[in-house]
Amino acid sequence: MRSIVRAFRLILEGDEVTTLAYPMPGSAVHLPPDLRFLINFQGLARADIGGMLDGATGLVEDCRAEGRLGRMPQAMLLLAIAQLLDGRHRSARATVTAGLALASDVGQPMWRGYLAGVHTWLSAVSGAEAECETMAGQAILDADSDWWMPGACWAESARVMLDFGLGRYDAVLDRMERALTGPTWHAFLWRYFWPDYIEAAVRAGNPQYAQDRLGRYAEWAEATSRAVPLAVLHRLRGLVSSGDAAECLYERALALHAEGRQPFEEARTHLVYGEWLRRHRRRVEARIHLQAAMETFDRLGAIPWSDRAAGELRATGVAVRPPGPGDPLAALTPQELQVVRLAGEGASNREIGAQLFLSPRTVASHLYKAFPKLGISSRAELSKLLD
């Protein structure tokens, strides 16, 4: 506990690196849920998203098995954040939607606001501007500025992401400048959105704004030694470089992405590199990267990003077809998606109901509605579709 308190003190004091190199327990399973939450949450500072994902999954499963209904919104929040940062946007949306409903049912406005903030970011990356603003309003409403601001922090970061996806780069710079001097300035989460500020500064024609933030991001990314932050760092350095140096940096970024898969960030690197290749009249090479970016953004439901990649592809001379049927899972509601994923893993209706706090009859109803949307009629077909 002393180690955890010290770690949070460093963050609040403005430590720019904060990799928090303190001894971790060999196993956190035997610890109380609230302490396990804190330990897993600090995976953010170390960029240990895989560890967060495993820890959060275990925490959710244990809370379900032990009937800890009051702890579930907290555990589902951690899981949703880990899924989001791991590039699993659809899974994160399903988790956060279920968590929001549960937090409302059991009367937990703090966790409801936090979950609403995460939902806001997912709405932003999908380009759902009206939904983004609605969820941001809920996150900020539930935040108490005197003692707890994470929901509001996520809401502000979501508005940054929405502006970025829609090409409003000056608005990105303005929002982040205000956020980093406002009540959420201390949140470690902003480390993950510094790259948006840096890229927006370059695209807005103000690369000098990017230099200080780039140096601070580099210090943290290199201290973590994690593939994904290092890949993003090389992408950013490529943006502020030129000639052969930029190309080498983009290639190194893609090599790092291959070591630590995170589809959204990898697609962003393909997009930036494809744009660079197109500007240097290397259209054939550019198409490979732009096509990869567009397909990934399509799978993630990141519509503004997919549109940007498609626009770049057209500029290379490719006649981009209108969007096809896309991911059939996109037609499902968040709860149908959760039920379908568990059914595809072989869980019975009773087992699914126990995990999601639903009756077996409600589970059957969700499957009855989901199968026609997916164009299937049996669980065997569902397993093949999910594979």
PDB file of C-alpha atoms in Angstrom, residues 159-363:
ATOM      1  CA  ARG A 159     -13.468  15.904 -27.406  1.00  0.00           C
ATOM      2  CA  VAL A 160      -9.800  16.104 -28.401  1.00  0.00           C
ATOM      3  CA  MET A 161     -10.133  12.798 -30.257  1.00  0.00           C
ATOM      4  CA  LEU A 162     -13.342  13.924 -31.984  1.00  0.00           C
ATOM      5  CA  ASP A 163     -11.716  17.160 -33.184  1.00  0.00           C
ATOM      6  CA  PHE A 164      -8.654  15.258 -34.355  1.00  0.00           C
ATOM      7  CA  GLY A 165     -10.652  12.689 -36.320  1.00  0.00           C
ATOM      8  CA  LEU A 166     -12.598  15.473 -38.040  1.00  0.00           C
ATOM      9  CA  GLY A 167      -9.435  17.397 -38.915  1.00  0.00           C
ATOM     10  CA  ARG A 168      -9.969  20.306 -36.506  1.00  0.00           C
ATOM     11  CA  TYR A 169      -6.320  20.551 -35.478  1.00  0.00           C
ATOM     12  CA  ASP A 170      -6.353  24.064 -34.037  1.00  0.00           C
ATOM     13  CA  ALA A 171      -9.235  22.989 -31.795  1.00  0.00           C
ATOM     14  CA  VAL A 172      -7.148  20.021 -30.622  1.00  0.00           C
ATOM     15  CA  LEU A 173      -4.315  22.333 -29.575  1.00  0.00           C
ATOM     16  CA  ASP A 174      -6.669  24.720 -27.832  1.00  0.00           C
ATOM     17  CA  ARG A 175      -8.526  21.991 -25.943  1.00  0.00           C
ATOM     18  CA  MET A 176      -5.374  20.290 -24.753  1.00  0.00           C
ATOM     19  CA  GLU A 177      -3.749  23.529 -23.650  1.00  0.00           C
ATOM     20  CA  ARG A 178      -6.823  24.311 -21.555  1.00  0.00           C
ATOM     21  CA  ALA A 179      -7.095  20.750 -20.225  1.00  0.00           C
ATOM     22  CA  LEU A 180      -3.457  20.631 -19.138  1.00  0.00           C
ATOM     23  CA  THR A 181      -3.900  23.778 -17.060  1.00  0.00           C
ATOM     24  CA  GLY A 182      -7.389  22.904 -15.776  1.00  0.00           C
ATOM     25  CA  PRO A 183      -8.698  20.669 -12.979  1.00  0.00           C
ATOM     26  CA  THR A 184      -7.719  17.443 -14.802  1.00  0.00           C
ATOM     27  CA  TRP A 185      -4.127  18.507 -15.526  1.00  0.00           C
ATOM     28  CA  HIS A 186      -2.592  15.907 -13.182  1.00  0.00           C
ATOM     29  CA  ALA A 187      -4.246  12.854 -14.767  1.00  0.00           C
ATOM     30  CA  PHE A 188      -1.644  10.407 -16.020  1.00  0.00           C
ATOM     31  CA  LEU A 189      -4.043   9.526 -18.825  1.00  0.00           C
ATOM     32  CA  TRP A 190      -2.884  12.617 -20.744  1.00  0.00           C
ATOM     33  CA  ARG A 191       0.423  10.840 -21.525  1.00  0.00           C
ATOM     34  CA  TYR A 192      -1.582   8.698 -23.932  1.00  0.00           C
ATOM     35  CA  PHE A 193      -2.961  11.765 -25.724  1.00  0.00           C
ATOM     36  CA  TRP A 194       0.233  13.801 -26.002  1.00  0.00           C
ATOM     37  CA  PRO A 195       0.802  12.183 -29.438  1.00  0.00           C
ATOM     38  CA  ASP A 196      -2.504  13.717 -30.599  1.00  0.00           C
ATOM     39  CA  TYR A 197      -1.264  17.157 -29.533  1.00  0.00           C
ATOM     40  CA  ILE A 198       2.081  16.646 -31.267  1.00  0.00           C
ATOM     41  CA  GLU A 199       0.560  15.429 -34.535  1.00  0.00           C
ATOM     42  CA  ALA A 200      -2.090  18.165 -34.480  1.00  0.00           C
ATOM     43  CA  ALA A 201       0.641  20.801 -34.060  1.00  0.00           C
ATOM     44  CA  VAL A 202       2.469  19.445 -37.117  1.00  0.00           C
ATOM     45  CA  ARG A 203      -0.710  19.256 -39.206  1.00  0.00           C
ATOM     46  CA  ALA A 204      -1.741  22.750 -38.115  1.00  0.00           C
ATOM     47  CA  GLY A 205       1.597  24.096 -39.386  1.00  0.00           C
ATOM     48  CA  ASN A 206       3.018  24.778 -35.904  1.00  0.00           C
ATOM     49  CA  PRO A 207       5.672  22.067 -35.462  1.00  0.00           C
ATOM     50  CA  GLN A 208       7.510  24.200 -32.901  1.00  0.00           C
ATOM     51  CA  TYR A 209       4.587  23.575 -30.513  1.00  0.00           C
ATOM     52  CA  ALA A 210       5.333  19.849 -30.735  1.00  0.00           C
ATOM     53  CA  GLN A 211       8.971  19.862 -29.667  1.00  0.00           C
ATOM     54  CA  ASP A 212       8.618  20.233 -25.898  1.00  0.00           C
ATOM     55  CA  ARG A 213       5.792  17.715 -25.648  1.00  0.00           C
ATOM     56  CA  LEU A 214       7.670  15.319 -27.948  1.00  0.00           C
ATOM     57  CA  GLY A 215      10.708  15.364 -25.660  1.00  0.00           C
ATOM     58  CA  ARG A 216       8.565  14.602 -22.611  1.00  0.00           C
ATOM     59  CA  TYR A 217       6.689  11.823 -24.400  1.00  0.00           C
ATOM     60  CA  ALA A 218      10.007  10.330 -25.567  1.00  0.00           C
ATOM     61  CA  GLU A 219      11.295  10.253 -21.986  1.00  0.00           C
ATOM     62  CA  TRP A 220       8.272   8.264 -20.845  1.00  0.00           C
ATOM     63  CA  ALA A 221       8.059   5.950 -23.893  1.00  0.00           C
ATOM     64  CA  GLU A 222      11.726   5.032 -23.672  1.00  0.00           C
ATOM     65  CA  ALA A 223      11.485   4.469 -19.918  1.00  0.00           C
ATOM     66  CA  THR A 224       8.626   1.983 -20.399  1.00  0.00           C
ATOM     67  CA  SER A 225      10.546  -0.040 -23.044  1.00  0.00           C
ATOM     68  CA  ARG A 226       7.136  -1.128 -24.393  1.00  0.00           C
ATOM     69  CA  ALA A 227       6.720  -1.712 -28.115  1.00  0.00           C
ATOM     70  CA  VAL A 228       3.531   0.316 -28.641  1.00  0.00           C
ATOM     71  CA  PRO A 229       4.631   3.633 -27.047  1.00  0.00           C
ATOM     72  CA  LEU A 230       7.990   3.277 -28.790  1.00  0.00           C
ATOM     73  CA  ALA A 231       6.244   2.688 -32.129  1.00  0.00           C
ATOM     74  CA  VAL A 232       4.142   5.827 -31.580  1.00  0.00           C
ATOM     75  CA  LEU A 233       7.313   7.744 -30.645  1.00  0.00           C
ATOM     76  CA  HIS A 234       8.997   6.753 -33.932  1.00  0.00           C
ATOM     77  CA  ARG A 235       5.874   7.794 -35.841  1.00  0.00           C
ATOM     78  CA  LEU A 236       5.951  11.201 -34.172  1.00  0.00           C
ATOM     79  CA  ARG A 237       9.643  11.635 -34.870  1.00  0.00           C
ATOM     80  CA  GLY A 238       8.949  10.743 -38.485  1.00  0.00           C
ATOM     81  CA  LEU A 239       6.337  13.502 -38.633  1.00  0.00           C
ATOM     82  CA  VAL A 240       8.884  16.156 -37.625  1.00  0.00           C
ATOM     83  CA  SER A 241      11.660  14.724 -39.830  1.00  0.00           C
ATOM     84  CA  SER A 242      12.197  14.709 -43.585  1.00  0.00           C
ATOM     85  CA  GLY A 243      13.796  12.682 -46.346  1.00  0.00           C
ATOM     86  CA  ASP A 244      15.423   9.333 -45.622  1.00  0.00           C
ATOM     87  CA  ALA A 245      15.344   9.972 -41.876  1.00  0.00           C
ATOM     88  CA  ALA A 246      11.545  10.155 -41.860  1.00  0.00           C
ATOM     89  CA  GLU A 247      11.208   6.998 -43.917  1.00  0.00           C
ATOM     90  CA  CYS A 248      13.519   5.049 -41.578  1.00  0.00           C
ATOM     91  CA  LEU A 249      11.518   6.218 -38.577  1.00  0.00           C
ATOM     92  CA  TYR A 250       8.199   5.122 -40.124  1.00  0.00           C
ATOM     93  CA  GLU A 251       9.636   1.719 -41.031  1.00  0.00           C
ATOM     94  CA  ARG A 252      10.974   1.286 -37.505  1.00  0.00           C
ATOM     95  CA  ALA A 253       7.582   2.259 -36.093  1.00  0.00           C
ATOM     96  CA  LEU A 254       5.878  -0.469 -38.128  1.00  0.00           C
ATOM     97  CA  ALA A 255       8.461  -3.024 -37.011  1.00  0.00           C
ATOM     98  CA  LEU A 256       7.712  -2.130 -33.382  1.00  0.00           C
ATOM     99  CA  HIS A 257       3.977  -2.401 -34.034  1.00  0.00           C
ATOM    100  CA  ALA A 258       4.601  -5.960 -35.216  1.00  0.00           C
ATOM    101  CA  GLU A 259       6.122  -6.726 -31.797  1.00  0.00           C
ATOM    102  CA  GLY A 260       3.227  -5.272 -29.795  1.00  0.00           C
ATOM    103  CA  ARG A 261      -0.063  -5.365 -31.652  1.00  0.00           C
ATOM    104  CA  GLN A 262      -2.426  -2.457 -31.105  1.00  0.00           C
ATOM    105  CA  PRO A 263      -4.596  -2.146 -34.224  1.00  0.00           C
ATOM    106  CA  PHE A 264      -5.738   1.472 -33.859  1.00  0.00           C
ATOM    107  CA  GLU A 265      -2.249   2.896 -33.324  1.00  0.00           C
ATOM    108  CA  GLU A 266      -0.783   0.650 -36.019  1.00  0.00           C
ATOM    109  CA  ALA A 267      -3.424   1.862 -38.480  1.00  0.00           C
ATOM    110  CA  ARG A 268      -2.568   5.468 -37.590  1.00  0.00           C
ATOM    111  CA  THR A 269       1.075   4.769 -38.422  1.00  0.00           C
ATOM    112  CA  HIS A 270       0.090   3.188 -41.752  1.00  0.00           C
ATOM    113  CA  LEU A 271      -2.029   6.274 -42.490  1.00  0.00           C
ATOM    114  CA  VAL A 272       0.725   8.782 -41.700  1.00  0.00           C
ATOM    115  CA  TYR A 273       3.334   6.783 -43.630  1.00  0.00           C
ATOM    116  CA  GLY A 274       0.958   6.359 -46.576  1.00  0.00           C
ATOM    117  CA  GLU A 275       0.338  10.103 -46.660  1.00  0.00           C
ATOM    118  CA  TRP A 276       4.104  10.720 -46.622  1.00  0.00           C
ATOM    119  CA  LEU A 277       4.680   8.274 -49.484  1.00  0.00           C
ATOM    120  CA  ARG A 278       1.890   9.841 -51.545  1.00  0.00           C
ATOM    121  CA  ARG A 279       3.342  13.344 -51.073  1.00  0.00           C
ATOM    122  CA  HIS A 280       6.655  11.970 -52.341  1.00  0.00           C
ATOM    123  CA  ARG A 281       4.849  10.565 -55.418  1.00  0.00           C
ATOM    124  CA  ARG A 282       5.401   6.961 -54.443  1.00  0.00           C
ATOM    125  CA  ARG A 283       1.791   6.078 -55.050  1.00  0.00           C
ATOM    126  CA  VAL A 284       2.086   2.307 -55.401  1.00  0.00           C
ATOM    127  CA  GLU A 285       3.807   1.986 -52.018  1.00  0.00           C
ATOM    128  CA  ALA A 286       1.406   4.482 -50.465  1.00  0.00           C
ATOM    129  CA  ARG A 287      -1.618   2.404 -51.487  1.00  0.00           C
ATOM    130  CA  ILE A 288      -0.405  -0.604 -49.487  1.00  0.00           C
ATOM    131  CA  HIS A 289      -0.275   1.376 -46.248  1.00  0.00           C
ATOM    132  CA  LEU A 290      -3.431   3.383 -46.868  1.00  0.00           C
ATOM    133  CA  GLN A 291      -5.403   0.258 -47.718  1.00  0.00           C
ATOM    134  CA  ALA A 292      -4.193  -1.421 -44.502  1.00  0.00           C
ATOM    135  CA  ALA A 293      -5.165   1.660 -42.495  1.00  0.00           C
ATOM    136  CA  MET A 294      -8.636   1.914 -44.051  1.00  0.00           C
ATOM    137  CA  GLU A 295      -9.431  -1.757 -43.495  1.00  0.00           C
ATOM    138  CA  THR A 296      -8.382  -1.621 -39.845  1.00  0.00           C
ATOM    139  CA  PHE A 297     -10.333   1.568 -39.171  1.00  0.00           C
ATOM    140  CA  ASP A 298     -13.362  -0.064 -40.809  1.00  0.00           C
ATOM    141  CA  ARG A 299     -13.097  -3.078 -38.493  1.00  0.00           C
ATOM    142  CA  LEU A 300     -12.827  -0.819 -35.455  1.00  0.00           C
ATOM    143  CA  GLY A 301     -15.777   1.322 -36.527  1.00  0.00           C
ATOM    144  CA  ALA A 302     -13.535   4.418 -36.581  1.00  0.00           C
ATOM    145  CA  ILE A 303     -15.492   6.128 -39.344  1.00  0.00           C
ATOM    146  CA  PRO A 304     -13.708   9.533 -39.574  1.00  0.00           C
ATOM    147  CA  TRP A 305     -10.351   7.779 -39.680  1.00  0.00           C
ATOM    148  CA  SER A 306     -11.510   5.350 -42.344  1.00  0.00           C
ATOM    149  CA  ASP A 307     -12.826   8.285 -44.393  1.00  0.00           C
ATOM    150  CA  ARG A 308      -9.418  10.004 -44.168  1.00  0.00           C
ATOM    151  CA  ALA A 309      -7.617   6.876 -45.344  1.00  0.00           C
ATOM    152  CA  ALA A 310     -10.134   6.460 -48.178  1.00  0.00           C
ATOM    153  CA  GLY A 311      -9.594  10.075 -49.254  1.00  0.00           C
ATOM    154  CA  GLU A 312      -5.833   9.514 -49.377  1.00  0.00           C
ATOM    155  CA  LEU A 313      -6.353   6.328 -51.378  1.00  0.00           C
ATOM    156  CA  ARG A 314      -8.431   8.205 -53.936  1.00  0.00           C
ATOM    157  CA  ALA A 315      -5.633  10.737 -54.238  1.00  0.00           C
ATOM    158  CA  THR A 316      -3.309   7.908 -55.276  1.00  0.00           C
ATOM    159  CA  GLY A 317      -5.668   7.042 -58.127  1.00  0.00           C
ATOM    160  CA  VAL A 318      -7.562   4.185 -56.505  1.00  0.00           C
ATOM    161  CA  ALA A 319     -11.330   4.143 -56.988  1.00  0.00           C
ATOM    162  CA  VAL A 320     -12.397   3.311 -53.453  1.00  0.00           C
ATOM    163  CA  ARG A 321     -15.659   1.414 -53.402  1.00  0.00           C
ATOM    164  CA  PRO A 322     -18.491   2.502 -51.112  1.00  0.00           C
ATOM    165  CA  PRO A 323     -18.391   0.687 -47.765  1.00  0.00           C
ATOM    166  CA  GLY A 324     -19.619  -2.893 -48.012  1.00  0.00           C
ATOM    167  CA  PRO A 325     -21.446  -4.836 -45.339  1.00  0.00           C
ATOM    168  CA  GLY A 326     -18.383  -4.554 -43.089  1.00  0.00           C
ATOM    169  CA  ASP A 327     -18.210  -6.301 -39.742  1.00  0.00           C
ATOM    170  CA  PRO A 328     -21.518  -8.149 -39.141  1.00  0.00           C
ATOM    171  CA  LEU A 329     -20.999  -7.756 -35.384  1.00  0.00           C
ATOM    172  CA  ALA A 330     -21.451  -4.004 -35.833  1.00  0.00           C
ATOM    173  CA  ALA A 331     -25.208  -4.613 -36.240  1.00  0.00           C
ATOM    174  CA  LEU A 332     -25.519  -5.966 -32.689  1.00  0.00           C
ATOM    175  CA  THR A 333     -26.395  -3.997 -29.584  1.00  0.00           C
ATOM    176  CA  PRO A 334     -23.664  -3.940 -26.900  1.00  0.00           C
ATOM    177  CA  GLN A 335     -25.480  -6.537 -24.786  1.00  0.00           C
ATOM    178  CA  GLU A 336     -26.160  -8.776 -27.804  1.00  0.00           C
ATOM    179  CA  LEU A 337     -22.442  -8.553 -28.587  1.00  0.00           C
ATOM    180  CA  GLN A 338     -21.512  -9.696 -25.082  1.00  0.00           C
ATOM    181  CA  VAL A 339     -23.960 -12.604 -25.226  1.00  0.00           C
ATOM    182  CA  VAL A 340     -22.813 -13.633 -28.700  1.00  0.00           C
ATOM    183  CA  ARG A 341     -19.121 -13.610 -27.740  1.00  0.00           C
ATOM    184  CA  LEU A 342     -19.747 -15.804 -24.697  1.00  0.00           C
ATOM    185  CA  ALA A 343     -21.986 -18.163 -26.687  1.00  0.00           C
ATOM    186  CA  GLY A 344     -19.271 -18.414 -29.332  1.00  0.00           C
ATOM    187  CA  GLU A 345     -16.833 -19.497 -26.609  1.00  0.00           C
ATOM    188  CA  GLY A 346     -19.149 -22.387 -25.734  1.00  0.00           C
ATOM    189  CA  ALA A 347     -20.928 -20.981 -22.685  1.00  0.00           C
ATOM    190  CA  SER A 348     -24.486 -22.184 -22.070  1.00  0.00           C
ATOM    191  CA  ASN A 349     -27.400 -19.774 -21.646  1.00  0.00           C
ATOM    192  CA  ARG A 350     -27.312 -20.368 -17.890  1.00  0.00           C
ATOM    193  CA  GLU A 351     -23.541 -19.699 -17.740  1.00  0.00           C
ATOM    194  CA  ILE A 352     -23.900 -16.554 -19.828  1.00  0.00           C
ATOM    195  CA  GLY A 353     -26.722 -15.355 -17.602  1.00  0.00           C
ATOM    196  CA  ALA A 354     -24.609 -15.901 -14.481  1.00  0.00           C
ATOM    197  CA  GLN A 355     -21.764 -13.814 -15.945  1.00  0.00           C
ATOM    198  CA  LEU A 356     -23.942 -10.962 -17.206  1.00  0.00           C
ATOM    199  CA  PHE A 357     -26.560 -10.999 -14.417  1.00  0.00           C
ATOM    200  CA  LEU A 358     -29.299 -11.938 -16.890  1.00  0.00           C
ATOM    201  CA  SER A 359     -31.914 -14.690 -16.794  1.00  0.00           C
ATOM    202  CA  PRO A 360     -31.382 -17.638 -19.194  1.00  0.00           C
ATOM    203  CA  ARG A 361     -34.602 -16.576 -20.935  1.00  0.00           C
ATOM    204  CA  THR A 362     -33.194 -13.080 -21.574  1.00  0.00           C
ATOM    205  CA  VAL A 363     -29.993 -14.624 -22.939  1.00  0.00           C
TER     206      VAL A 363
END
